[in-house]
Short mmCIF file of C-alpha atoms and ligand atoms in Angstrom, two decimals:
data_model
loop_
_atom_site.label_atom_id
_atom_site.label_comp_id
_atom_site.label_asym_id
_atom_site.label_seq_id
_atom_site.Cartn_x
_atom_site.Cartn_y
_atom_site.Cartn_z
CA MET A 28 -4.19 0.46 21.49
CA SER A 29 -3.36 4.06 21.87
CA VAL A 30 0.30 5.36 20.65
CA VAL A 31 1.47 8.33 22.79
CA TYR A 32 4.80 10.49 22.22
CA GLU A 33 5.76 13.09 24.04
CA SER A 34 8.45 14.50 21.92
CA PHE A 35 10.40 14.92 18.25
CA TYR A 36 13.04 13.28 16.55
CA ILE A 37 15.49 15.96 16.08
CA GLY A 38 19.25 15.92 16.32
CA GLY A 39 19.47 12.17 17.26
CA GLU A 40 17.44 12.47 20.35
CA TRP A 41 13.70 12.68 21.42
CA VAL A 42 13.40 16.40 22.37
CA ALA A 43 10.11 18.15 24.50
CA PRO A 44 7.99 20.15 22.04
CA SER A 45 8.26 23.92 22.34
CA SER A 46 4.50 24.29 22.40
CA SER A 47 1.66 22.19 24.03
CA LYS A 48 0.11 21.66 20.98
CA THR A 49 -0.71 17.89 19.79
CA PHE A 50 -2.09 15.82 17.31
CA GLU A 51 -4.81 13.39 18.46
CA VAL A 52 -4.62 10.53 15.93
CA VAL A 53 -8.24 8.76 15.52
CA SER A 54 -8.96 5.59 13.18
CA ALA A 55 -9.90 5.99 9.72
CA SER A 56 -12.05 2.74 10.22
CA THR A 57 -13.67 2.95 13.68
CA GLU A 58 -13.16 6.68 14.48
CA GLU A 59 -11.32 5.60 17.99
CA SER A 60 -8.50 7.34 19.32
CA ILE A 61 -5.45 5.61 18.53
CA GLY A 62 -2.84 7.84 19.31
CA ARG A 63 -1.23 11.61 19.81
CA VAL A 64 1.86 13.00 18.97
CA PRO A 65 2.71 16.69 19.41
CA GLU A 66 2.36 19.49 16.84
CA ALA A 67 5.54 21.30 15.71
CA VAL A 68 5.55 24.92 15.61
CA GLU A 69 8.11 27.47 14.80
CA GLY A 70 10.42 26.94 17.53
CA ASP A 71 10.37 23.27 16.94
CA VAL A 72 11.32 23.64 13.01
CA ASP A 73 14.08 25.94 14.21
CA ALA A 74 15.64 23.48 16.65
CA ALA A 75 14.88 20.64 13.37
CA VAL A 76 16.99 22.73 10.96
CA ALA A 77 19.60 23.70 13.22
CA ALA A 78 20.28 20.00 14.07
CA ALA A 79 20.05 19.37 10.18
CA ARG A 80 22.52 22.34 9.38
CA ARG A 81 25.12 21.07 12.20
CA ALA A 82 25.03 17.29 10.62
CA PHE A 83 25.75 18.47 7.12
CA ASP A 84 28.22 21.15 7.78
CA ASP A 85 30.63 18.98 10.18
CA ARG A 86 33.42 19.05 7.78
CA ASP A 87 34.11 15.02 9.17
CA GLY A 88 30.35 14.29 9.43
CA TRP A 89 27.68 12.49 7.01
CA SER A 90 28.29 14.73 3.84
CA HIS A 91 31.98 14.20 3.78
CA TRP A 92 31.72 10.12 4.71
CA ALA A 93 32.32 7.83 1.55
CA PRO A 94 29.21 6.66 -0.29
CA ALA A 95 29.98 3.20 0.84
CA ASP A 96 29.86 3.92 4.37
CA ARG A 97 26.71 6.20 4.12
CA ALA A 98 25.08 2.50 2.13
CA ALA A 99 26.20 0.69 4.89
CA VAL A 100 23.60 2.93 7.31
CA MET A 101 21.24 2.91 5.01
CA GLU A 102 20.90 -0.94 4.56
CA ARG A 103 21.20 -0.80 8.34
CA LEU A 104 18.31 1.21 8.45
CA ALA A 105 16.17 -0.85 5.86
CA ASP A 106 16.90 -3.85 8.03
CA GLU A 107 15.74 -1.93 11.02
CA LEU A 108 12.46 -1.16 9.39
CA ASP A 109 11.94 -4.72 8.46
CA ALA A 110 11.90 -5.34 12.12
CA ARG A 111 9.31 -2.97 12.17
CA ALA A 112 7.29 -3.87 9.01
CA GLU A 113 4.26 -4.98 10.61
CA GLU A 114 3.58 -2.51 12.91
CA MET A 115 4.41 -0.14 10.21
CA ALA A 116 1.53 -1.16 7.98
CA ARG A 117 -0.49 -1.61 11.00
CA ARG A 118 -0.29 2.07 11.76
CA VAL A 119 -0.31 3.24 8.15
CA SER A 120 -3.59 1.39 7.81
CA GLN A 121 -5.18 2.52 10.69
CA GLN A 122 -4.59 6.13 10.27
CA ASN A 123 -5.23 6.33 6.29
CA GLY A 124 -7.66 3.39 5.39
CA MET A 125 -5.22 1.71 3.44
CA PRO A 126 -6.23 -1.85 3.20
CA ILE A 127 -3.74 -3.95 5.52
CA THR A 128 -2.72 -6.32 2.68
CA ILE A 129 -1.82 -3.16 0.49
CA ALA A 130 0.06 -1.37 3.31
CA ARG A 131 1.98 -4.60 4.19
CA ARG A 132 3.23 -4.69 -0.01
CA LEU A 133 4.19 -1.19 0.04
CA GLU A 134 4.40 1.08 3.38
CA GLY A 135 5.74 -2.08 5.01
CA ALA A 136 8.35 -3.24 2.25
CA PHE A 137 8.58 -0.57 -0.56
CA PRO A 138 10.52 1.91 1.79
CA GLN A 139 13.23 -0.88 2.72
CA LEU A 140 13.45 -1.85 -1.46
CA LEU A 141 14.22 2.03 -2.18
CA LEU A 142 16.77 2.40 0.39
CA ARG A 143 18.76 -0.84 -0.49
CA TYR A 144 18.73 0.34 -4.08
CA TYR A 145 19.83 3.69 -3.46
CA ALA A 146 22.29 2.41 -1.35
CA GLY A 147 23.66 0.20 -4.35
CA LEU A 148 23.21 2.95 -6.52
CA ILE A 149 25.72 5.21 -4.62
CA ARG A 150 28.33 2.61 -4.73
CA GLU A 151 28.37 2.80 -8.44
CA THR A 152 27.93 6.62 -8.74
CA THR A 153 30.56 8.38 -10.13
CA LEU A 154 30.31 11.37 -8.44
CA GLU A 155 33.52 13.29 -9.64
CA GLU A 156 35.28 12.97 -13.58
CA VAL A 157 37.68 14.74 -15.35
CA ARG A 158 36.71 15.68 -18.84
CA ALA A 159 38.82 17.00 -21.63
CA GLY A 160 37.73 20.37 -22.36
CA LEU A 161 37.38 22.04 -26.17
CA LEU A 162 39.75 24.88 -25.33
CA GLY A 163 42.48 23.00 -24.45
CA GLY A 164 42.39 22.52 -20.74
CA ARG A 165 40.44 19.65 -18.61
CA VAL A 166 37.43 19.88 -16.72
CA LYS A 167 36.69 18.53 -13.06
CA VAL A 168 33.19 17.81 -12.68
CA THR A 169 32.16 17.46 -9.08
CA ARG A 170 28.70 15.94 -7.71
CA SER A 171 28.30 17.02 -4.08
CA PRO A 172 25.05 16.95 -1.77
CA ILE A 173 22.68 19.80 -2.24
CA GLY A 174 22.67 20.38 1.20
CA VAL A 175 19.93 20.51 4.30
CA VAL A 176 16.35 19.26 2.40
CA ALA A 177 13.19 19.97 3.97
CA GLY A 178 10.88 17.02 2.98
CA ILE A 179 7.12 17.43 3.01
CA VAL A 180 4.80 14.81 2.42
CA PRO A 181 1.15 13.77 2.32
CA TRP A 182 -0.95 10.93 3.73
CA ASN A 183 -1.73 8.63 1.32
CA TYR A 184 1.70 6.82 1.31
CA PRO A 185 3.40 8.33 4.18
CA GLN A 186 6.34 5.89 4.32
CA THR A 187 6.95 5.38 0.92
CA LEU A 188 6.44 8.94 -0.29
CA ALA A 189 8.88 10.13 2.57
CA THR A 190 11.46 7.41 0.82
CA PHE A 191 11.11 8.62 -2.30
CA LYS A 192 13.00 11.28 -0.82
CA LEU A 193 15.01 10.12 1.83
CA GLY A 194 16.68 7.24 -0.35
CA PRO A 195 18.53 9.45 -2.73
CA ALA A 196 19.19 12.31 -0.27
CA LEU A 197 20.72 9.87 2.39
CA ALA A 198 22.72 8.22 -0.60
CA MET A 199 23.95 11.96 -1.73
CA GLY A 200 25.02 12.80 1.85
CA CYS A 201 22.15 15.28 2.34
CA ALA A 202 20.42 15.85 5.73
CA LEU A 203 16.78 16.29 6.18
CA VAL A 204 13.90 18.06 7.86
CA LEU A 205 10.71 15.79 7.12
CA LYS A 206 7.23 17.34 7.59
CA PRO A 207 4.89 14.83 7.47
CA SER A 208 0.70 15.07 7.15
CA PRO A 209 -0.85 15.56 10.34
CA GLU A 210 -3.08 12.71 9.49
CA THR A 211 -0.01 10.29 9.10
CA VAL A 212 2.19 10.94 12.16
CA LEU A 213 2.20 8.04 14.06
CA ASP A 214 4.27 6.13 11.34
CA ALA A 215 6.62 9.19 10.99
CA GLN A 216 7.67 8.08 15.02
CA LEU A 217 8.19 4.71 14.43
CA PHE A 218 10.80 5.86 11.34
CA ALA A 219 12.50 7.69 13.75
CA GLU A 220 12.69 4.81 16.12
CA ALA A 221 14.48 2.56 13.56
CA ALA A 222 16.64 5.97 12.38
CA ALA A 223 17.76 5.92 15.87
CA ALA A 224 18.09 1.99 16.21
CA ALA A 225 20.19 2.03 12.98
CA GLY A 226 22.74 4.31 13.89
CA VAL A 227 21.88 7.59 11.40
CA PRO A 228 24.24 10.07 12.70
CA ALA A 229 22.27 12.65 14.55
CA GLY A 230 20.85 15.32 13.00
CA VAL A 231 20.68 13.55 9.20
CA VAL A 232 17.11 13.06 9.48
CA ASN A 233 14.80 15.26 11.75
CA ILE A 234 10.88 14.81 11.93
CA VAL A 235 8.33 17.41 12.92
CA GLN A 236 4.77 16.71 12.43
CA GLY A 237 2.85 19.45 11.83
CA GLY A 238 0.10 21.28 9.52
CA ARG A 239 0.49 23.46 6.52
CA GLU A 240 1.53 26.17 7.93
CA THR A 241 4.44 24.61 9.75
CA GLY A 242 5.29 23.40 6.46
CA GLN A 243 5.36 26.79 4.92
CA TYR A 244 7.73 28.52 7.33
CA LEU A 245 9.71 24.80 6.87
CA ILE A 246 10.44 25.54 3.20
CA GLY A 247 11.21 29.19 3.55
CA HIS A 248 13.36 28.56 6.33
CA ARG A 249 17.07 30.22 5.99
CA GLY A 250 18.83 27.30 6.65
CA ILE A 251 17.19 24.93 3.77
CA ASP A 252 18.83 24.39 1.08
CA LYS A 253 16.06 22.33 -1.29
CA VAL A 254 12.60 21.48 -1.35
CA ALA A 255 10.93 17.97 -1.97
CA PHE A 256 7.05 18.16 -2.00
CA THR A 257 4.57 15.64 -2.61
CA GLY A 258 0.89 16.94 -2.44
CA SER A 259 -1.81 18.60 -3.84
CA THR A 260 -1.58 20.46 -6.96
CA ALA A 261 -2.71 23.40 -4.90
CA ALA A 262 -0.32 23.50 -2.21
CA GLY A 263 2.55 22.72 -4.74
CA ARG A 264 1.81 25.89 -6.43
CA SER A 265 1.90 27.84 -3.48
CA VAL A 266 5.47 25.93 -2.72
CA ALA A 267 6.73 26.66 -6.02
CA GLU A 268 6.01 30.52 -5.76
CA THR A 269 7.91 30.72 -2.33
CA CYS A 270 10.79 28.52 -3.51
CA ALA A 271 10.69 30.78 -7.04
CA ARG A 272 11.13 34.11 -4.47
CA LEU A 273 13.92 32.22 -2.55
CA LEU A 274 15.41 30.94 -5.78
CA ARG A 275 15.82 27.83 -3.84
CA PRO A 276 15.56 24.36 -5.86
CA VAL A 277 12.30 22.29 -5.60
CA THR A 278 11.01 19.19 -6.37
CA LEU A 279 7.20 18.85 -7.02
CA GLU A 280 4.97 15.53 -7.44
CA LEU A 281 1.30 16.56 -7.13
CA GLY A 282 -2.11 15.51 -8.36
CA GLY A 283 -3.21 13.51 -11.21
CA LYS A 284 -6.30 12.61 -13.33
CA SER A 285 -4.97 9.67 -15.69
CA ALA A 286 -6.80 8.01 -18.53
CA ALA A 287 -6.74 4.40 -18.44
CA ILE A 288 -7.42 3.80 -22.46
CA VAL A 289 -9.01 0.72 -23.37
CA LEU A 290 -8.78 -0.26 -26.89
CA ASP A 291 -11.09 -2.40 -28.63
CA ASP A 292 -9.32 -5.57 -28.47
CA ALA A 293 -8.48 -5.38 -24.52
CA ASP A 294 -9.57 -8.42 -22.26
CA LEU A 295 -10.15 -6.40 -19.05
CA GLY A 296 -11.99 -8.92 -17.46
CA SER A 297 -8.95 -11.36 -17.39
CA ASN A 298 -7.05 -8.63 -16.03
CA LEU A 299 -8.85 -6.97 -13.22
CA GLU A 300 -6.13 -7.61 -10.38
CA SER A 301 -3.84 -5.09 -12.63
CA LEU A 302 -6.93 -2.94 -13.46
CA PHE A 303 -7.50 -2.52 -9.70
CA GLY A 304 -4.18 -1.45 -8.92
CA ALA A 305 -4.23 1.39 -11.86
CA THR A 306 -7.66 2.88 -11.18
CA LEU A 307 -8.44 2.01 -7.37
CA LEU A 308 -5.66 1.08 -5.48
CA ASN A 309 -5.90 2.58 -1.47
CA ASN A 310 -9.31 3.39 -1.89
CA GLY A 311 -8.55 5.41 -4.84
CA GLN A 312 -6.04 7.71 -2.42
CA THR A 313 -3.20 7.45 -4.90
CA CYS A 314 -2.30 10.38 -7.00
CA TYR A 315 -1.49 8.30 -10.39
CA LEU A 316 -4.86 6.08 -10.60
CA GLY A 317 -6.14 6.09 -14.02
CA THR A 318 -9.58 7.15 -12.57
CA ARG A 319 -10.70 8.61 -16.50
CA ILE A 320 -12.07 5.09 -17.88
CA LEU A 321 -11.71 5.83 -21.83
CA ALA A 322 -13.76 2.77 -23.62
CA PRO A 323 -14.38 2.49 -27.26
CA ALA A 324 -17.98 3.47 -28.67
CA SER A 325 -18.05 -0.07 -30.34
CA ARG A 326 -17.31 -1.96 -26.60
CA TYR A 327 -18.96 1.45 -24.58
CA ALA A 328 -21.90 -0.84 -22.95
CA GLU A 329 -19.40 -3.84 -22.34
CA VAL A 330 -16.75 -1.56 -20.38
CA VAL A 331 -19.08 -0.27 -18.15
CA ASP A 332 -20.78 -3.74 -17.40
CA THR A 333 -17.72 -4.63 -16.51
CA LEU A 334 -16.29 -1.99 -14.45
CA THR A 335 -19.52 -1.78 -12.57
CA GLY A 336 -19.73 -5.22 -11.69
CA PHE A 337 -16.12 -5.46 -10.78
CA ALA A 338 -16.84 -2.54 -8.43
CA LYS A 339 -19.90 -4.03 -6.62
CA SER A 340 -17.74 -7.04 -6.22
CA LEU A 341 -15.21 -5.44 -4.11
CA THR A 342 -15.20 -6.03 -0.55
CA VAL A 343 -15.60 -2.66 1.85
CA GLY A 344 -14.39 -2.78 5.59
CA ASP A 345 -12.17 -2.07 8.36
CA ALA A 346 -8.63 -1.20 6.82
CA LEU A 347 -6.96 -3.94 9.19
CA ASP A 348 -9.24 -6.86 7.44
CA ASP A 349 -7.28 -8.87 5.63
CA ASN A 350 -10.42 -9.34 3.35
CA THR A 351 -10.67 -5.58 2.85
CA GLN A 352 -10.18 -4.27 -0.73
CA ILE A 353 -11.74 -1.05 -0.56
CA GLY A 354 -10.98 0.71 3.03
CA PRO A 355 -12.63 4.13 4.31
CA MET A 356 -11.18 7.87 3.31
CA ALA A 357 -8.48 9.04 5.22
CA SER A 358 -10.63 11.65 7.21
CA SER A 359 -14.16 12.89 7.49
CA ARG A 360 -12.87 16.11 5.74
CA GLN A 361 -11.79 13.45 2.56
CA ARG A 362 -15.03 12.04 2.90
CA ASP A 363 -17.08 15.13 2.27
CA ARG A 364 -14.99 15.87 -0.55
CA VAL A 365 -15.48 12.57 -2.06
CA GLU A 366 -19.56 12.82 -1.61
CA GLY A 367 -19.26 16.79 -2.95
CA TYR A 368 -17.69 15.19 -6.34
CA ILE A 369 -20.37 11.86 -6.39
CA ALA A 370 -23.44 14.83 -5.78
CA LYS A 371 -21.25 17.03 -8.76
CA GLY A 372 -21.19 14.03 -11.17
CA ASN A 373 -25.15 13.44 -10.55
CA GLY A 374 -25.91 17.19 -11.17
CA GLU A 375 -23.85 17.18 -14.51
CA GLY A 376 -25.65 14.43 -15.67
CA ALA A 377 -23.24 11.52 -15.62
CA ARG A 378 -25.41 7.92 -14.65
CA MET A 379 -24.10 6.50 -11.76
CA THR A 380 -24.05 2.92 -12.20
CA THR A 381 -23.19 1.55 -8.58
CA GLY A 382 -22.37 2.97 -5.68
CA GLY A 383 -22.78 6.57 -4.51
CA GLY A 384 -23.60 6.18 -0.77
CA ARG A 385 -22.14 4.98 2.22
CA PRO A 386 -22.09 1.04 2.74
CA ALA A 387 -24.84 -0.60 5.01
CA GLY A 388 -23.44 -1.97 7.87
CA LEU A 389 -20.50 0.13 8.21
CA ASP A 390 -21.64 2.95 10.83
CA LYS A 391 -18.21 3.94 12.47
CA GLY A 392 -15.25 5.09 10.06
CA TRP A 393 -15.08 7.23 6.65
CA PHE A 394 -16.38 4.79 3.81
CA VAL A 395 -17.65 5.45 0.51
CA GLU A 396 -19.21 2.88 -2.00
CA PRO A 397 -17.10 2.25 -4.84
CA THR A 398 -18.75 4.39 -7.45
CA VAL A 399 -18.89 4.08 -11.05
CA PHE A 400 -20.27 6.73 -13.40
CA ALA A 401 -21.22 6.18 -17.10
CA ASP A 402 -22.01 8.56 -19.97
CA VAL A 403 -19.45 11.39 -18.72
CA ASP A 404 -18.07 14.04 -20.57
CA ASN A 405 -14.66 15.11 -20.31
CA ASN A 406 -15.49 18.09 -19.67
CA HIS A 407 -17.41 17.42 -16.30
CA THR A 408 -16.01 17.95 -13.10
CA ILE A 409 -15.51 14.58 -11.98
CA ALA A 410 -13.24 14.18 -15.50
CA GLN A 411 -11.05 17.05 -14.96
CA GLU A 412 -10.67 17.40 -11.25
CA GLU A 413 -8.67 14.91 -8.91
CA ILE A 414 -11.36 13.08 -6.53
CA PHE A 415 -8.67 10.92 -4.40
CA GLY A 416 -11.36 8.29 -3.85
CA PRO A 417 -13.21 5.08 -4.95
CA VAL A 418 -14.84 6.85 -7.83
CA LEU A 419 -14.50 5.99 -11.87
CA SER A 420 -15.79 7.90 -14.78
CA VAL A 421 -16.23 5.96 -18.19
CA ILE A 422 -15.67 8.32 -20.68
CA SER A 423 -16.43 6.90 -24.57
CA TYR A 424 -14.31 7.56 -27.97
CA SER A 425 -14.29 7.04 -31.46
CA ASP A 426 -11.12 5.97 -32.30
CA VAL A 427 -7.44 5.98 -31.54
CA ASP A 428 -6.86 9.74 -32.23
CA ASP A 429 -9.95 10.76 -30.40
CA ALA A 430 -8.92 8.36 -27.06
CA VAL A 431 -5.51 10.31 -27.38
CA ARG A 432 -7.24 13.71 -27.80
CA ILE A 433 -9.16 13.17 -24.75
CA ALA A 434 -6.81 11.81 -22.34
CA ASN A 435 -4.02 14.65 -23.20
CA ASP A 436 -7.33 17.05 -22.59
CA SER A 437 -6.44 17.52 -19.11
CA ASP A 438 -4.37 20.24 -16.63
CA LEU A 439 -2.77 17.27 -15.10
CA GLY A 440 -0.70 14.47 -16.53
CA LEU A 441 0.96 12.05 -14.17
CA GLY A 442 0.11 8.33 -14.81
CA GLY A 443 -2.01 6.54 -17.27
CA SER A 444 -2.56 2.87 -18.70
CA VAL A 445 -3.29 1.43 -21.81
CA TRP A 446 -5.32 -1.95 -22.24
CA THR A 447 -5.15 -3.97 -25.30
CA SER A 448 -4.19 -7.49 -26.21
CA ASP A 449 -1.03 -6.33 -28.38
CA PRO A 450 1.23 -4.87 -25.77
CA GLU A 451 3.13 -3.07 -29.07
CA ARG A 452 0.26 -1.71 -29.94
CA GLY A 453 -0.19 -0.33 -27.02
CA GLU A 454 3.39 1.19 -25.96
CA SER A 455 2.53 3.07 -29.63
CA VAL A 456 -0.38 4.77 -28.13
CA ALA A 457 0.85 5.62 -24.92
CA ALA A 458 3.70 7.14 -26.17
CA ARG A 459 1.30 9.96 -27.54
CA VAL A 460 0.07 10.90 -24.18
CA GLN A 461 1.06 13.67 -22.35
CA THR A 462 2.19 12.53 -18.89
CA GLY A 463 5.24 11.44 -16.81
CA THR A 464 4.63 7.69 -16.81
CA THR A 465 2.18 4.98 -18.25
CA GLY A 466 2.02 1.47 -17.89
CA ILE A 467 0.75 -1.11 -20.48
CA ASN A 468 -1.88 -3.61 -19.13
CA ALA A 469 -0.99 -2.80 -15.73
CA TYR A 470 0.61 0.26 -13.68
CA GLN A 471 3.48 -0.36 -11.21
CA PRO A 472 5.90 2.50 -10.41
CA ASP A 473 9.42 1.10 -9.93
CA PRO A 474 12.40 2.22 -7.73
CA ALA A 475 14.76 1.78 -10.68
CA ALA A 476 12.26 4.00 -13.20
CA PRO A 477 12.02 7.91 -12.78
CA PHE A 478 8.45 9.18 -11.38
CA GLY A 479 7.12 12.33 -11.77
CA GLY A 480 4.50 14.44 -13.98
CA VAL A 481 4.29 16.83 -16.82
CA LYS A 482 1.85 19.85 -17.35
CA ALA A 483 0.20 20.67 -13.67
CA SER A 484 1.39 17.50 -11.94
CA GLY A 485 4.35 18.28 -11.24
CA LEU A 486 8.00 19.38 -11.46
CA GLY A 487 11.29 17.26 -11.58
CA ARG A 488 11.56 13.47 -11.03
CA GLU A 489 12.06 10.92 -8.27
CA LEU A 490 13.25 7.46 -7.85
CA GLY A 491 15.94 6.17 -10.52
CA PRO A 492 19.16 7.58 -11.07
CA GLU A 493 17.41 10.93 -12.08
CA GLY A 494 15.97 10.90 -9.05
CA LEU A 495 19.46 11.31 -7.21
CA SER A 496 20.47 14.26 -9.36
CA ALA A 497 17.73 16.32 -7.51
CA TYR A 498 19.92 15.92 -4.45
CA GLN A 499 23.28 16.92 -6.28
CA ALA A 500 24.97 20.19 -6.22
CA VAL A 501 27.29 20.07 -9.79
CA LYS A 502 30.20 22.29 -9.93
CA SER A 503 33.26 22.80 -12.54
CA THR A 504 36.85 23.17 -11.57
CA TYR A 505 38.42 24.37 -15.05
CA LEU A 506 42.14 22.86 -14.82
CA ALA A 507 44.91 25.05 -16.88
CA GLY A 508 47.12 23.01 -19.31
P1 LIG B 623 -2.10 18.70 0.77
O1 LIG B 623 -0.99 19.16 -0.23
O2 LIG B 623 -2.86 19.09 1.62
O3 LIG B 623 -0.78 18.39 1.95
C1 LIG B 623 0.49 17.47 1.47
C2 LIG B 623 1.43 18.09 2.35
O4 LIG B 623 1.92 19.58 2.02
C3 LIG B 623 1.02 18.05 4.05
O5 LIG B 623 2.42 17.50 4.75
C4 LIG B 623 0.78 19.54 4.35
O6 LIG B 623 0.60 19.67 5.50
C5 LIG B 623 1.70 20.11 3.39
N1 LIG B 623 1.28 21.43 3.06
C6 LIG B 623 0.03 21.92 2.59
N2 LIG B 623 0.19 23.20 2.07
C7 LIG B 623 1.27 23.59 2.39
C8 LIG B 623 1.91 24.39 1.98
N3 LIG B 623 1.16 25.68 1.20
N4 LIG B 623 3.46 24.81 2.30
C9 LIG B 623 4.30 24.09 2.59
N5 LIG B 623 3.69 22.63 3.33
C10 LIG B 623 2.19 22.57 2.48
O7 LIG B 623 -2.07 17.21 0.03
P2 LIG B 623 -2.97 15.74 0.79
O8 LIG B 623 -3.97 16.01 0.90
O9 LIG B 623 -2.28 15.54 2.13
O10 LIG B 623 -2.48 14.64 -0.25
C11 LIG B 623 -3.17 14.43 -1.26
C12 LIG B 623 -2.54 15.19 -2.64
O11 LIG B 623 -1.22 14.94 -2.76
C13 LIG B 623 -3.35 14.60 -3.77
O12 LIG B 623 -3.63 15.84 -4.90
C14 LIG B 623 -2.46 13.53 -4.53
O13 LIG B 623 -2.50 13.78 -5.61
C15 LIG B 623 -1.05 14.17 -4.09
N6 LIG B 623 0.17 13.11 -4.06
C16 LIG B 623 0.88 13.21 -5.12
C17 LIG B 623 1.72 12.16 -5.34
C18 LIG B 623 2.80 12.28 -6.33
O14 LIG B 623 3.71 11.54 -6.36
N7 LIG B 623 2.59 13.28 -7.78
C19 LIG B 623 1.64 11.01 -4.51
C20 LIG B 623 0.98 11.05 -3.34
C21 LIG B 623 -0.07 12.38 -3.26
#
């Protein structure tokens, strides 16, 4: 089946593209063509930003609606996404290789959870308060929507990560121009259909599918007031430079290379499902995964054996198959990248205990075997750089201080986890790790909790009430007397 679109969703309408360029979409599992959408160039971005500006600047429009009225539209949008959940999960799964069971749970459901969460939150949030000043008068503090938002998202969780931005931005009354990644363009069109069906006012959500140059043009556009970016650290630095020059507020959710610290009292074998979620979810194409497994020297061989056996046991196959646990990489370029890191791991002296090749019997699709490296030094390239594939590195530590030192010996700090039979001890170790988020015996980002990184993993926070503040312009009015 092939889904072909001839237009962009801009200003509440389906608008013809300004060039004849297109993105051909290919299944990551079968390499067959599954669809086509137009590719946005500068003229399309201009049209999308103009539509968003009109929607935002309208004095009777979305940004001036009562929060409860916006919340009702967001809930209708969630209902429309519910009605398209299976199709959404399938489109994402075909495009980026996410196993369908994971796509149903995350891409087919998490965005609705987020939209409903922010709809509820904005109904309860105080956007204006009057405080007693310290100099005799009173002060009125007002939180208004920040303006027109450029949202740039990667391909690994295209719907969920777009909604990390849409949820709080819509709740506050912002208008958005979203630019999905070229690898995941079909799900974005389905989202646009849901937005139209839900009666999201014209111009509040606009979607332009484009590549890096289109993204660069969008974030620097005069009509944009705030940038929300999720992607690689390298691209994030470039986005940050542009925003610094323009003094434009920016949120950056970037790469990770997190540590999963296995304490000496951990029972990994009885917690393999959680371990999978924390280290290999979505074929390793997840930013927060703990792909550096830190194991105590006293139990090193046992941890390596457990992980090796576990990796060997995983079912690799077509992402649309309900039995698949590890699907293909999102693109041939991504598979080349992962294979390059496997070669580096072997070249730098790590010991590969399983995987490393392409699975037998899967001649089409960009598959890589789940791979475990033992005897990894934290200075090795595979321990320092984000691989974004099903590749785990097991590193030995001598005591807890050493484990914390190794965990923190990284340019990145996004996720992480501690595995132990004593959760309190786990929390005290986790508290010493320099990272934005962490988990004890599992890792599951929650809409109610702020998500983001430290160091080169990003700036700012998404999710939770903290995520709402990124879309607010705060103004003080000094009231005399
Ligand atoms: P990428 O950085 O190549 O691209 C991400 C998006 O940014 C795409 O839409 C791309 O077209 C656009 N883009 C790239 N360069 C740009 C530029 N200079 N200006 C404006 N837009 C630009 O990343 P990717 O390969 O699509 O995604 C994988 C990366 O995303 C990984 O590094 C992963 O860790 C990261 N990621 C981070 C989080 C998080 O929340 N921290 C979540 C998911 C993915």
